[in-house]
Coordinates of C-alpha atoms and ligand atoms in Angstrom, one line a residue:
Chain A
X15 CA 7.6 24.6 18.4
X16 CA 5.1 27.1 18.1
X17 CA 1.5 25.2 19.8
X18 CA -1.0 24.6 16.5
X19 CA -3.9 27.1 16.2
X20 CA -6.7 26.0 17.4
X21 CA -8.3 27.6 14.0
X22 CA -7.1 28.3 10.4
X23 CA -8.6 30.7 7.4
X24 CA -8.7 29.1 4.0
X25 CA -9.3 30.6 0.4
X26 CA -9.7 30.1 -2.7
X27 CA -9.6 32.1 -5.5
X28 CA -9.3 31.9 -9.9
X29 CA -9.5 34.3 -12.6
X30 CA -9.0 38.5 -10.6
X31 CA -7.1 37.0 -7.8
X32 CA -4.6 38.8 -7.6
X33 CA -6.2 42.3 -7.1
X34 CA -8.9 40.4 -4.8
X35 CA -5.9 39.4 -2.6
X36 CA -4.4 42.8 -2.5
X37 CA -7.3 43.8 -1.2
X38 CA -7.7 41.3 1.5
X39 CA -4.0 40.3 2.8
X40 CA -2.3 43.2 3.1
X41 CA -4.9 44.5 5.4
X42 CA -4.3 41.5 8.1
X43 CA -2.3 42.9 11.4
X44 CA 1.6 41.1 11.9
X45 CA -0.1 39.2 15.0
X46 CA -2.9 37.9 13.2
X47 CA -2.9 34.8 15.3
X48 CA -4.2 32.0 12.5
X49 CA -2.3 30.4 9.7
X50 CA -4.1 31.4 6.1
X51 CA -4.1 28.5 3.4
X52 CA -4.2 30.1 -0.3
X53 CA -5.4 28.2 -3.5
X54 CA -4.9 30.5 -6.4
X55 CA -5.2 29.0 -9.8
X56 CA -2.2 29.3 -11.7
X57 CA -0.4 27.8 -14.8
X58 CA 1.7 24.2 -14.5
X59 CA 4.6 25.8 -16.2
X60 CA 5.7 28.9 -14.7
X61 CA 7.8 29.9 -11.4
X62 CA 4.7 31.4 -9.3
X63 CA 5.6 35.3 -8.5
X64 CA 2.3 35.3 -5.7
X65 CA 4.2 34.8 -3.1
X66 CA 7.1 37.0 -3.4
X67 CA 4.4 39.6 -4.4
X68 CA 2.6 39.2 -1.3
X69 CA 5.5 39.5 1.2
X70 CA 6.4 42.6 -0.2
X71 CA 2.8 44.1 0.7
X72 CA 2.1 42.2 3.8
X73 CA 2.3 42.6 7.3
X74 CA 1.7 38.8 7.8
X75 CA 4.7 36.5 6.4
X76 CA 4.1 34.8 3.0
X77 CA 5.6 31.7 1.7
X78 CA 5.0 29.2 -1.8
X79 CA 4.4 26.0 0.7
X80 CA 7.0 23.2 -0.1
X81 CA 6.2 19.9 1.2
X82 CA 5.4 19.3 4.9
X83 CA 5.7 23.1 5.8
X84 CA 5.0 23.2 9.1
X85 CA 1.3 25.6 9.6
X86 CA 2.0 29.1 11.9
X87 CA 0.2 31.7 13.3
X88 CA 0.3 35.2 11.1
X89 CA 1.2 33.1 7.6
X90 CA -0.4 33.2 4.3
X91 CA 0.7 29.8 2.4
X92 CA 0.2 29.4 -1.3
X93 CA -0.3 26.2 -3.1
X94 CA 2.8 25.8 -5.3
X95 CA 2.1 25.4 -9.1
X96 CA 1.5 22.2 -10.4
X97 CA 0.8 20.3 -7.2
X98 CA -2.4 19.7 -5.0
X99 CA -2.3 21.4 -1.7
X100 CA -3.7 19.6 1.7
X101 CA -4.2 19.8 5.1
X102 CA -2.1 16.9 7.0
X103 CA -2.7 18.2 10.6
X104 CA -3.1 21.4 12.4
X105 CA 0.8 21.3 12.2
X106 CA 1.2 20.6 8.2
X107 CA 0.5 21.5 4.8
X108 CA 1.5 18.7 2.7
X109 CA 1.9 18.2 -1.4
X110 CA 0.7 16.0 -3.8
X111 CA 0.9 15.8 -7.9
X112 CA -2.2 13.5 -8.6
X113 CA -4.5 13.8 -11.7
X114 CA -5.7 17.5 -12.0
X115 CA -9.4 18.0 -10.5
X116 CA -11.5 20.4 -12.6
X117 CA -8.4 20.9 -15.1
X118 CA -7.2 22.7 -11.7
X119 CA -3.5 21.3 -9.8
X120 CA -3.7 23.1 -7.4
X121 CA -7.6 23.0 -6.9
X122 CA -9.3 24.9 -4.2
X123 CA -11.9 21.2 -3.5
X124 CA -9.2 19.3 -3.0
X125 CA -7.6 21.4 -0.1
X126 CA -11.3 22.7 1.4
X127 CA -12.1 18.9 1.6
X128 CA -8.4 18.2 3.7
X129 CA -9.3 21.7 5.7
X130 CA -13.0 20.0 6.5
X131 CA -11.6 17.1 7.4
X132 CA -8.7 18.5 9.6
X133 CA -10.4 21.6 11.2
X134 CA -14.0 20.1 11.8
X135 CA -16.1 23.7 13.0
X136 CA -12.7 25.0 13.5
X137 CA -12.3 26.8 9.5
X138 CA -13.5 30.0 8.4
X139 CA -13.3 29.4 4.1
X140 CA -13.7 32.1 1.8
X141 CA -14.4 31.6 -2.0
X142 CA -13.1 34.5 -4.3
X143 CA -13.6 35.6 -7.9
X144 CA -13.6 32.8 -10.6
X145 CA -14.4 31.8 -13.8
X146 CA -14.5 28.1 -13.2
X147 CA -17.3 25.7 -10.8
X148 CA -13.8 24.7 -8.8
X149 CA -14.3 25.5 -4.8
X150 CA -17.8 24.8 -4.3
X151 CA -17.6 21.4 -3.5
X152 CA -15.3 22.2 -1.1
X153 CA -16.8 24.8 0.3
X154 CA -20.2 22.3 1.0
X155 CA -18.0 20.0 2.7
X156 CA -16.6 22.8 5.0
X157 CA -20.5 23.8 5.8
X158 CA -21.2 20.1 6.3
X159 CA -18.3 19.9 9.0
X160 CA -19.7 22.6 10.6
X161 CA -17.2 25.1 9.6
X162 CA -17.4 28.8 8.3
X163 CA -18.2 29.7 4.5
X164 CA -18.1 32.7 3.1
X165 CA -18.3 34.0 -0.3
X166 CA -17.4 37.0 -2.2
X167 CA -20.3 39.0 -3.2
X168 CA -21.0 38.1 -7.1
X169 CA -22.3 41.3 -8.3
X170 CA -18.5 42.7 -7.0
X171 CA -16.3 40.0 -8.4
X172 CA -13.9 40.3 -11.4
X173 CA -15.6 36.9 -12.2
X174 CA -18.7 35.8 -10.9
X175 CA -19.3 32.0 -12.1
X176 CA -17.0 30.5 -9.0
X177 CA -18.6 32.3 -6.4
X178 CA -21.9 32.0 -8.2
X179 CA -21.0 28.2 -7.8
X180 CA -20.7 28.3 -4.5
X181 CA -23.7 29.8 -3.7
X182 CA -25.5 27.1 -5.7
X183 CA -24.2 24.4 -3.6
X184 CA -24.1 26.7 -0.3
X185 CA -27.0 28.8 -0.1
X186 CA -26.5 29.9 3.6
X187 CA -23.1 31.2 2.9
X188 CA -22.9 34.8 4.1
X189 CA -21.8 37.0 1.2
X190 CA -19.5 39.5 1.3
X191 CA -17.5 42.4 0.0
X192 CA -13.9 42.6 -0.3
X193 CA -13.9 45.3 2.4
X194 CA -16.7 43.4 4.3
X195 CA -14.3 39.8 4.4
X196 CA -11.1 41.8 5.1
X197 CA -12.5 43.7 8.5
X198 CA -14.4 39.7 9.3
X199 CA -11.0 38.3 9.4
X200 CA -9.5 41.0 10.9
X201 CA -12.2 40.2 14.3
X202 CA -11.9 36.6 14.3
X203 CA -8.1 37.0 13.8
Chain B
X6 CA -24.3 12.9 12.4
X7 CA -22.0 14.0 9.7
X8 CA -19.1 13.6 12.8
X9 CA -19.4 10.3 13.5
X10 CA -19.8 9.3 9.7
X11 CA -16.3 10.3 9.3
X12 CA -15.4 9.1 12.6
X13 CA -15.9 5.6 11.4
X14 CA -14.5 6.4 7.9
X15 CA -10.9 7.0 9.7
X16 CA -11.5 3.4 11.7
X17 CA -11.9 1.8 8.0
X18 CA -9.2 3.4 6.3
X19 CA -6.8 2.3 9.2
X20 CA -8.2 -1.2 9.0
X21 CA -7.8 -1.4 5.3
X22 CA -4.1 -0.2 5.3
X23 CA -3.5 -3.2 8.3
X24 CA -5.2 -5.5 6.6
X25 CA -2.9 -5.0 3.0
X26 CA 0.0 -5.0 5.5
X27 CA -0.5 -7.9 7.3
X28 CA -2.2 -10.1 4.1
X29 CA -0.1 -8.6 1.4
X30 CA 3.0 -7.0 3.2
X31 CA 2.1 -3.7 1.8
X32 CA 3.0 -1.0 4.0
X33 CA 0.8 1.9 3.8
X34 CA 0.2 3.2 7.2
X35 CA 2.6 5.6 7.7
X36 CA 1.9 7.7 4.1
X37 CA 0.5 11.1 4.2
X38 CA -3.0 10.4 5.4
X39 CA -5.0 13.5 3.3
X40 CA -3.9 11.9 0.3
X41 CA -4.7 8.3 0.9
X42 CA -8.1 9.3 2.4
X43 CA -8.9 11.2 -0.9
X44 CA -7.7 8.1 -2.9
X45 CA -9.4 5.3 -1.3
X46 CA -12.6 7.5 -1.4
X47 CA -12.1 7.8 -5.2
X48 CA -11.5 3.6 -5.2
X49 CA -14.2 2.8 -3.5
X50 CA -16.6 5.0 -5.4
X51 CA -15.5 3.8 -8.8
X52 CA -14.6 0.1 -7.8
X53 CA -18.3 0.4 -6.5
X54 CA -18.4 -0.4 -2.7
X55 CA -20.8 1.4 0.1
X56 CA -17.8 1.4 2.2
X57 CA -14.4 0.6 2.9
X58 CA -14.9 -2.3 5.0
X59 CA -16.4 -3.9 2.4
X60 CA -14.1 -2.5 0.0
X61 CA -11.1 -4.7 2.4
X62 CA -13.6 -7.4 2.7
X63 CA -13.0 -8.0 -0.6
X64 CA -9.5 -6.9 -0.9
X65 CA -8.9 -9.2 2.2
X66 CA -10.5 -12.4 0.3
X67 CA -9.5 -11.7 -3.6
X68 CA -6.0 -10.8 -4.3
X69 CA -6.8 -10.0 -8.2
X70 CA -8.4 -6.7 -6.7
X71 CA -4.8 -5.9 -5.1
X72 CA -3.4 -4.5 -8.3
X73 CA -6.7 -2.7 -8.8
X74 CA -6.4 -1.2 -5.5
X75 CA -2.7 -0.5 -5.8
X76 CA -3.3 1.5 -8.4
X77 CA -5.0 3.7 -6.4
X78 CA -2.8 4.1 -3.6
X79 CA 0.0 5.2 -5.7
X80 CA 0.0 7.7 -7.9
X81 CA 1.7 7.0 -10.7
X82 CA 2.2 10.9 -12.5
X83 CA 5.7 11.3 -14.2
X84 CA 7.2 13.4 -17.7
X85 CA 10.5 12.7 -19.1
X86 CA 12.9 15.3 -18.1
X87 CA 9.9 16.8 -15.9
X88 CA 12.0 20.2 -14.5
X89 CA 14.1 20.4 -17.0
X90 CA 15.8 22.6 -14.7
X91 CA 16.5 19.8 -12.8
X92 CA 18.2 17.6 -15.3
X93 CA 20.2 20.5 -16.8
X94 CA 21.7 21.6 -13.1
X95 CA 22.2 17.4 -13.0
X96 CA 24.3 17.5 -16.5
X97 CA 25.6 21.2 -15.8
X98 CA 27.3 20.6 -12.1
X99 CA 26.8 17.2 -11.3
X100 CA 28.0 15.3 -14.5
X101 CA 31.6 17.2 -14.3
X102 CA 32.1 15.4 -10.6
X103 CA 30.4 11.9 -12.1
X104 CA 33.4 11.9 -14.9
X105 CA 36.2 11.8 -12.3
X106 CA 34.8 8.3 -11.5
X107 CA 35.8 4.6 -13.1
X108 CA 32.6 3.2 -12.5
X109 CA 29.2 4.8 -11.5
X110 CA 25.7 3.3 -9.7
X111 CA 22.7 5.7 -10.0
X112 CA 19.1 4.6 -7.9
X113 CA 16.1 6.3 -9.7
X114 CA 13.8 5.1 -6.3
X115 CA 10.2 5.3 -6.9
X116 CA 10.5 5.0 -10.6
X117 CA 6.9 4.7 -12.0
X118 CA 6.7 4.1 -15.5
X119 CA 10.1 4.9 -16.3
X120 CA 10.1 8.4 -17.7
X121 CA 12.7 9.2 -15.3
X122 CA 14.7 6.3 -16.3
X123 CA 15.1 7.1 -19.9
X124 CA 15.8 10.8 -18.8
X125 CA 18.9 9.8 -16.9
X126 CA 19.9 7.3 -19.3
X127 CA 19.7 9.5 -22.6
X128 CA 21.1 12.1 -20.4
X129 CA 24.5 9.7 -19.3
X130 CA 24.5 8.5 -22.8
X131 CA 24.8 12.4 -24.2
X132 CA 27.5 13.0 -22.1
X133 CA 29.4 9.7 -22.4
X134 CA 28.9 8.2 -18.8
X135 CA 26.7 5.7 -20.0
X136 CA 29.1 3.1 -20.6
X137 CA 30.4 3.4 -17.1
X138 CA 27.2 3.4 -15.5
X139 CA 24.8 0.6 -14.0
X140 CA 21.4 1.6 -13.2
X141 CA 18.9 0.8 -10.3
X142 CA 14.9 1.3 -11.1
X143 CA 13.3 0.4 -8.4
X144 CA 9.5 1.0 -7.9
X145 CA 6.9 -0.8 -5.1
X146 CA 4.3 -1.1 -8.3
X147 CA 5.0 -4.2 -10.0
X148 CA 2.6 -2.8 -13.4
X149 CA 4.9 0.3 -13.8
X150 CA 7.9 -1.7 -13.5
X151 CA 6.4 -3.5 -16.3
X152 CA 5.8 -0.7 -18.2
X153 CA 8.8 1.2 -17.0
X154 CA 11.0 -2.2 -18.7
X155 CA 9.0 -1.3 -21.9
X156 CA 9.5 1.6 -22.8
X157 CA 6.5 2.1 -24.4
X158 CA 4.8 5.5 -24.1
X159 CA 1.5 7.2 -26.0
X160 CA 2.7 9.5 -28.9
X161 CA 0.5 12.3 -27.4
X162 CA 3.1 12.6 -25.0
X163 CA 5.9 12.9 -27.0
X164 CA 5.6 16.6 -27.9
X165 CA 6.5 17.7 -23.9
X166 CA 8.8 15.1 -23.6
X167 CA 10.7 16.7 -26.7
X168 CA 10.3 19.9 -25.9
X169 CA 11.4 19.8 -21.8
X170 CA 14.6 17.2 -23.2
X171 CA 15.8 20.5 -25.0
X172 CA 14.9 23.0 -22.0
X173 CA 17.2 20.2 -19.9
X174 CA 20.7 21.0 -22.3
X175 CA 19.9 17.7 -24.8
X176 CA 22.5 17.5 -27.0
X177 CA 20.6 15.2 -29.2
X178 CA 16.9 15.0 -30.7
X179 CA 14.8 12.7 -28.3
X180 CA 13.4 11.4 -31.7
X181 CA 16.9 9.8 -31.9
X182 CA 15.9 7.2 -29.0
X183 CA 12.3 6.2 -30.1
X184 CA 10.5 5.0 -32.9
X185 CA 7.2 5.5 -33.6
X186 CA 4.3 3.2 -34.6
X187 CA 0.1 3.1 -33.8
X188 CA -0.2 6.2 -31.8
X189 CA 2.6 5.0 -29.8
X190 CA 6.0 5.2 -29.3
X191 CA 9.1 2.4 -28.2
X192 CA 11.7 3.7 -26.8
X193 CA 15.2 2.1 -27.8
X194 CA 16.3 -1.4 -25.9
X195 CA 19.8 -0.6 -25.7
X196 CA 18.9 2.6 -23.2
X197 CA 17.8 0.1 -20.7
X198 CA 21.0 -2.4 -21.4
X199 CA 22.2 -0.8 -18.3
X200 CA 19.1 -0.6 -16.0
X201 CA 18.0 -2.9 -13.5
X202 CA 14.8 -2.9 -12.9
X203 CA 13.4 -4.0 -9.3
X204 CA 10.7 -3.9 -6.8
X205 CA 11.8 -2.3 -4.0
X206 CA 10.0 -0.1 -1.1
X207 CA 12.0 2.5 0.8
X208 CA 9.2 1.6 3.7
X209 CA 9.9 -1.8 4.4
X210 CA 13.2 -2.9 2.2
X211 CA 17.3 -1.7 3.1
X212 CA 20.0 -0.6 1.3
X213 CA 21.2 -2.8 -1.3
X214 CA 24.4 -0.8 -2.7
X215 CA 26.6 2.3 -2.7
X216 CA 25.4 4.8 -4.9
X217 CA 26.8 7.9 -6.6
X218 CA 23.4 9.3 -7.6
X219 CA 20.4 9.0 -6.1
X220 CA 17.4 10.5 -7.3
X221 CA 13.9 10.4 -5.6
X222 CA 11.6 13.1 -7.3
X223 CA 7.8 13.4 -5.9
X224 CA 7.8 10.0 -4.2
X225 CA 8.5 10.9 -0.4
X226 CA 5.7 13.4 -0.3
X227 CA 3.5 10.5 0.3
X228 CA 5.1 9.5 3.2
X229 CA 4.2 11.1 7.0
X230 CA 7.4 13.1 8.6
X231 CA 8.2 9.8 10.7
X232 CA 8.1 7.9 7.0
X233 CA 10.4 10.3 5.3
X234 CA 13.1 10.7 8.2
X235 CA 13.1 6.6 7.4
X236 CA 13.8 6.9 3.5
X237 CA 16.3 9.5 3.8
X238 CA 18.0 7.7 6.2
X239 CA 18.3 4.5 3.6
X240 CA 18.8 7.1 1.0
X241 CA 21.6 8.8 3.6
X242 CA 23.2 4.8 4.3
X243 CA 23.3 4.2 0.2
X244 CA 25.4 7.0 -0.8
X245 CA 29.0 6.8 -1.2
X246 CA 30.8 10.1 0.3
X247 CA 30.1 13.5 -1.6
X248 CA 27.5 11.4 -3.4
X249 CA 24.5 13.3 -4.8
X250 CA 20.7 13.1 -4.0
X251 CA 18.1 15.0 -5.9
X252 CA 14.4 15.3 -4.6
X253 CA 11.3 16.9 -6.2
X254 CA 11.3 20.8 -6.8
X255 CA 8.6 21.4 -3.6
X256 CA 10.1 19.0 -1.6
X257 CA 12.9 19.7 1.0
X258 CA 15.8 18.3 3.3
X259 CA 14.8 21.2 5.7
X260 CA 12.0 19.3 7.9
X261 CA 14.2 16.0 7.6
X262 CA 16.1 14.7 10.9
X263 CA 18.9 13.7 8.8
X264 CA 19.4 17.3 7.3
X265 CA 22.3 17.7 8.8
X266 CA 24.1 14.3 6.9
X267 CA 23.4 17.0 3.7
X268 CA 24.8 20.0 1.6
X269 CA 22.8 21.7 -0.6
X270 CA 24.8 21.5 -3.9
X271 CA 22.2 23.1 -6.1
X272 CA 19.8 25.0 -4.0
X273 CA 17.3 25.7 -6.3
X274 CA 17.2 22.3 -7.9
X275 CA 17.1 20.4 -4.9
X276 CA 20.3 19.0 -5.1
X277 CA 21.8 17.3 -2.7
X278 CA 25.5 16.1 -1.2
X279 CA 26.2 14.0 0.8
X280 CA 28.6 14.7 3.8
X281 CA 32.2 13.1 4.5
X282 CA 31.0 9.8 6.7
Ligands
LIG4 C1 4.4 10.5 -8.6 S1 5.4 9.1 -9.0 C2 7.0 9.8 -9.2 C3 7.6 9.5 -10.5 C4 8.9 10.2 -10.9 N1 9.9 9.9 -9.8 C5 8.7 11.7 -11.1 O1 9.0 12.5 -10.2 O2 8.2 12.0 -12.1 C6 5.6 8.2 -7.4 C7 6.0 6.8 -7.5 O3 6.5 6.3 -6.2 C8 6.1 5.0 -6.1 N2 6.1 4.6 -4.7 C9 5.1 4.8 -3.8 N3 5.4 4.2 -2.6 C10 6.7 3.7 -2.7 C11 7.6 3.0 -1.8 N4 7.2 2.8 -0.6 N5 8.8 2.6 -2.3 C12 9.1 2.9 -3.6 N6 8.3 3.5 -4.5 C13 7.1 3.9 -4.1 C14 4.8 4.9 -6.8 O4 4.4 3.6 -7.2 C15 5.0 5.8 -8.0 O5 5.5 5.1 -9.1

């Protein structure tokens, strides 16, 4: 067994994901030393495509997170469709298929409140492009713990009301551009 | 201050889930923390309490707030022929191994309201293995097992039952096993002639037959790693040789110490066989 990382990079992210995410994963180094937890909104019904998209661009590994995957360093994990997606430990991501929060399963509040909860001070989150008010509870919980928020710079976003959102709730948040959060998590590895 | 708040939040929540064990045999303490954390937070929010101590205070002294609470705890989300995938790999590779046998015992374990139930049953009954066939429902919460015997359902629901029952290979129309009254609809006696319904926990109850089928869908990932090695070990003991075991579509044999006890059968369904013993 690999020894669990003493910190862990969650985000969220809604409506212009995808091209946000091209931007920022592909650009992480193959020893990239902390897991990354990924909460992308995406329909109930269909066989998600994000992960096998990623892997192809990455340097990191990628995987759709089945239930009690076990959490490694240099790994992007995506919530699956139709289930909620939570921290258990700094060893595992586990599944759940309550109610739907926000009309969101997977939502990003209900895995930024497990990552708060599990991590303490020890999270850097990041709250992407959105149409929807889902994230930025989680993100103040993450701030109250102590931990790292970060949003992505409105004015830049495909869709500006879910980091808007977030800075409502979290108005010390540092903002950022794509570019800007890509080389942050590149130094803090 | 925020640290120690949820410092003492952990103490409660292990207190609560003794306190239900010890007063009410209701063994909680090994499921997947993150999720009952997020639940009891929600009950005692709604049920009104400023914490959970008081929320087992009460608990503790009035056992009409059990069911309340229990209700809660589990989570009690289900579809008839959710994945259809699922049930069509079931009637498309499993069935043709199921008709080579005289008589047949399938466990739906962790049953809820019985949408799974009816799925199997409507599914045996299209491809003439009903009649051979005895059932075991078996669920921890009593209310669903009510509700799973009824066989009542809301008619809004009807319209994705129908249409994943034709994704799953039905041979029939689903409006064949229901009838419809007040914005609700009854689903046909004679489908549960066969079942047994029971209350039974794969925490703290043992095997109880030998099994050809077993199907446990989204029920284990409540349950710590520790927890789940348990069930699949009962679920491991209760099948016959080359008997099948089908889990939910993001869970997986692959973290379980029993893996080995396994075959995939159909990998993408989660589909399980069980080993020569
Ligand atoms: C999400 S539902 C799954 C329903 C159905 N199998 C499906 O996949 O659609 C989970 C069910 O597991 C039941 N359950 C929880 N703990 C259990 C235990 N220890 N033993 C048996 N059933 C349990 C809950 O009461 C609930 O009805």
């Amino acid at each position: 067994m690999t020894p669990a990382s003493p910190r862990a990079i969650v985000i969220g992210a809604s409506a212009g994901a995808l091209e946000a995410l091209s931007v920022i994963l592909p650009s992480l180094p193959h020893d990239f030393r902390s897991p990354i937890i990924i909460v992308v909104h995406i329909p109930p019904d269909k066989r998600s495509v994000l992960a096998e998209l990623f892997r192809a661009k990455c340097k990191i590994q990628v995987i759709e997170v089945e239930d009690k995957e076990p959490l490694r360093p240099a790994t992007a994990y995506f919530a699956p469709p139709d289930y909620h997606l939570l921290i258990e430990d700094r060893e595992t991501l586990g599944l759940t298929c309550e109610e739907p929060v926000l009309f969101s399963r997977p939502s990003i509040d209900v895995m930024f409140e497990s990552a708060a909860d599990i991590y303490g001070r020890d999270v850097t989150a990041v709250l992407l492009t959105g149409a929807n008010q889902d994230g930025a509870k989680g993100l103040l919980a993450i701030a109250e713990a102590g931990g790292e928020v970060i949003l992505q710079d409105p004015g830049g976003a495909f869709a500006a009301a879910m980091p808007e959102a977030g800075l409502k709730l979290c108005p010390d948040a540092t903002v950022m551009s794509l570019d800007g959060i890509s080389e942050h998590l590149r130094r803090i590895g | 201050m925020i640290e120690t708040f949820e410092k003492i939040e952990d103490i409660e929540i292990r207190l609560l889930l003794e306190a239900l064990y010890v007063r009410y045999h209701y063994d909680f303490r090994n499921y997947a923390m993150g999720s009952i954390k997020r639940r009891l937070r929600q009950a005692r929010e709604q049920m009104g309490f400023a914490t959970i101590s008081a929320l087992q205070e009460r608990v503790l002294h009035d056992e009409t707030m059990l069911p309340r609470l229990l209700d809660y705890l589990t989570v009690q989300v289900s579809e008839m022929f959710r994945d259809p995938s699922y049930f069509r790999a079931i009637r498309e590779k499993v069935v043709p191994h199921l008709k080579t046998y005289p008589s047949l015992k399938v466990w739906i374990a962790g049953c809820s309201c019985g949408e799974e139930v009816y799925s199997l049953a409507i599914l045996f009954r299209e491809e003439g293995l009903e009649d051979r066939t005895i059932f075991y429902a078996t669920d921890i919460n009593q209310d669903a097992l009510r509700a799973a015997e009824a066989g009542v359902y809301d008619l809004d629901r009807i319209q994705l039952f129908t249409e994943n029952h034709r994704k799953s290979g039905g041979k029939s129309s689903l409006s064949d096993y229901y009838h419809a009254s007040y914005g609700r609809v009854s689903f046909d006696r004679s489908l549960r002639e066969r079942v047994v319904f029971s209350d039974h926990s794969l925490v703290t109850d043992a095997v109880f037959g030998e099994m050809h089928l077993i199907s446990c869908r989204n029920v284990m990932i409540y349950f710590d790693r520790p927890l789940q090695d348990r069930a699949v070990g009962l679920f491991s003991d209760s099948l016959a040789r080359k008997g099948f075991f089908g889990i939910g579509s993001k869970e997986s044999l692959r973290f379980s110490a029993h893996a080995e006890e396994f075959k995939e059968f159909v990998r993408e369904e989660k589909i399980y066989q069980r080993l020569g013993k």
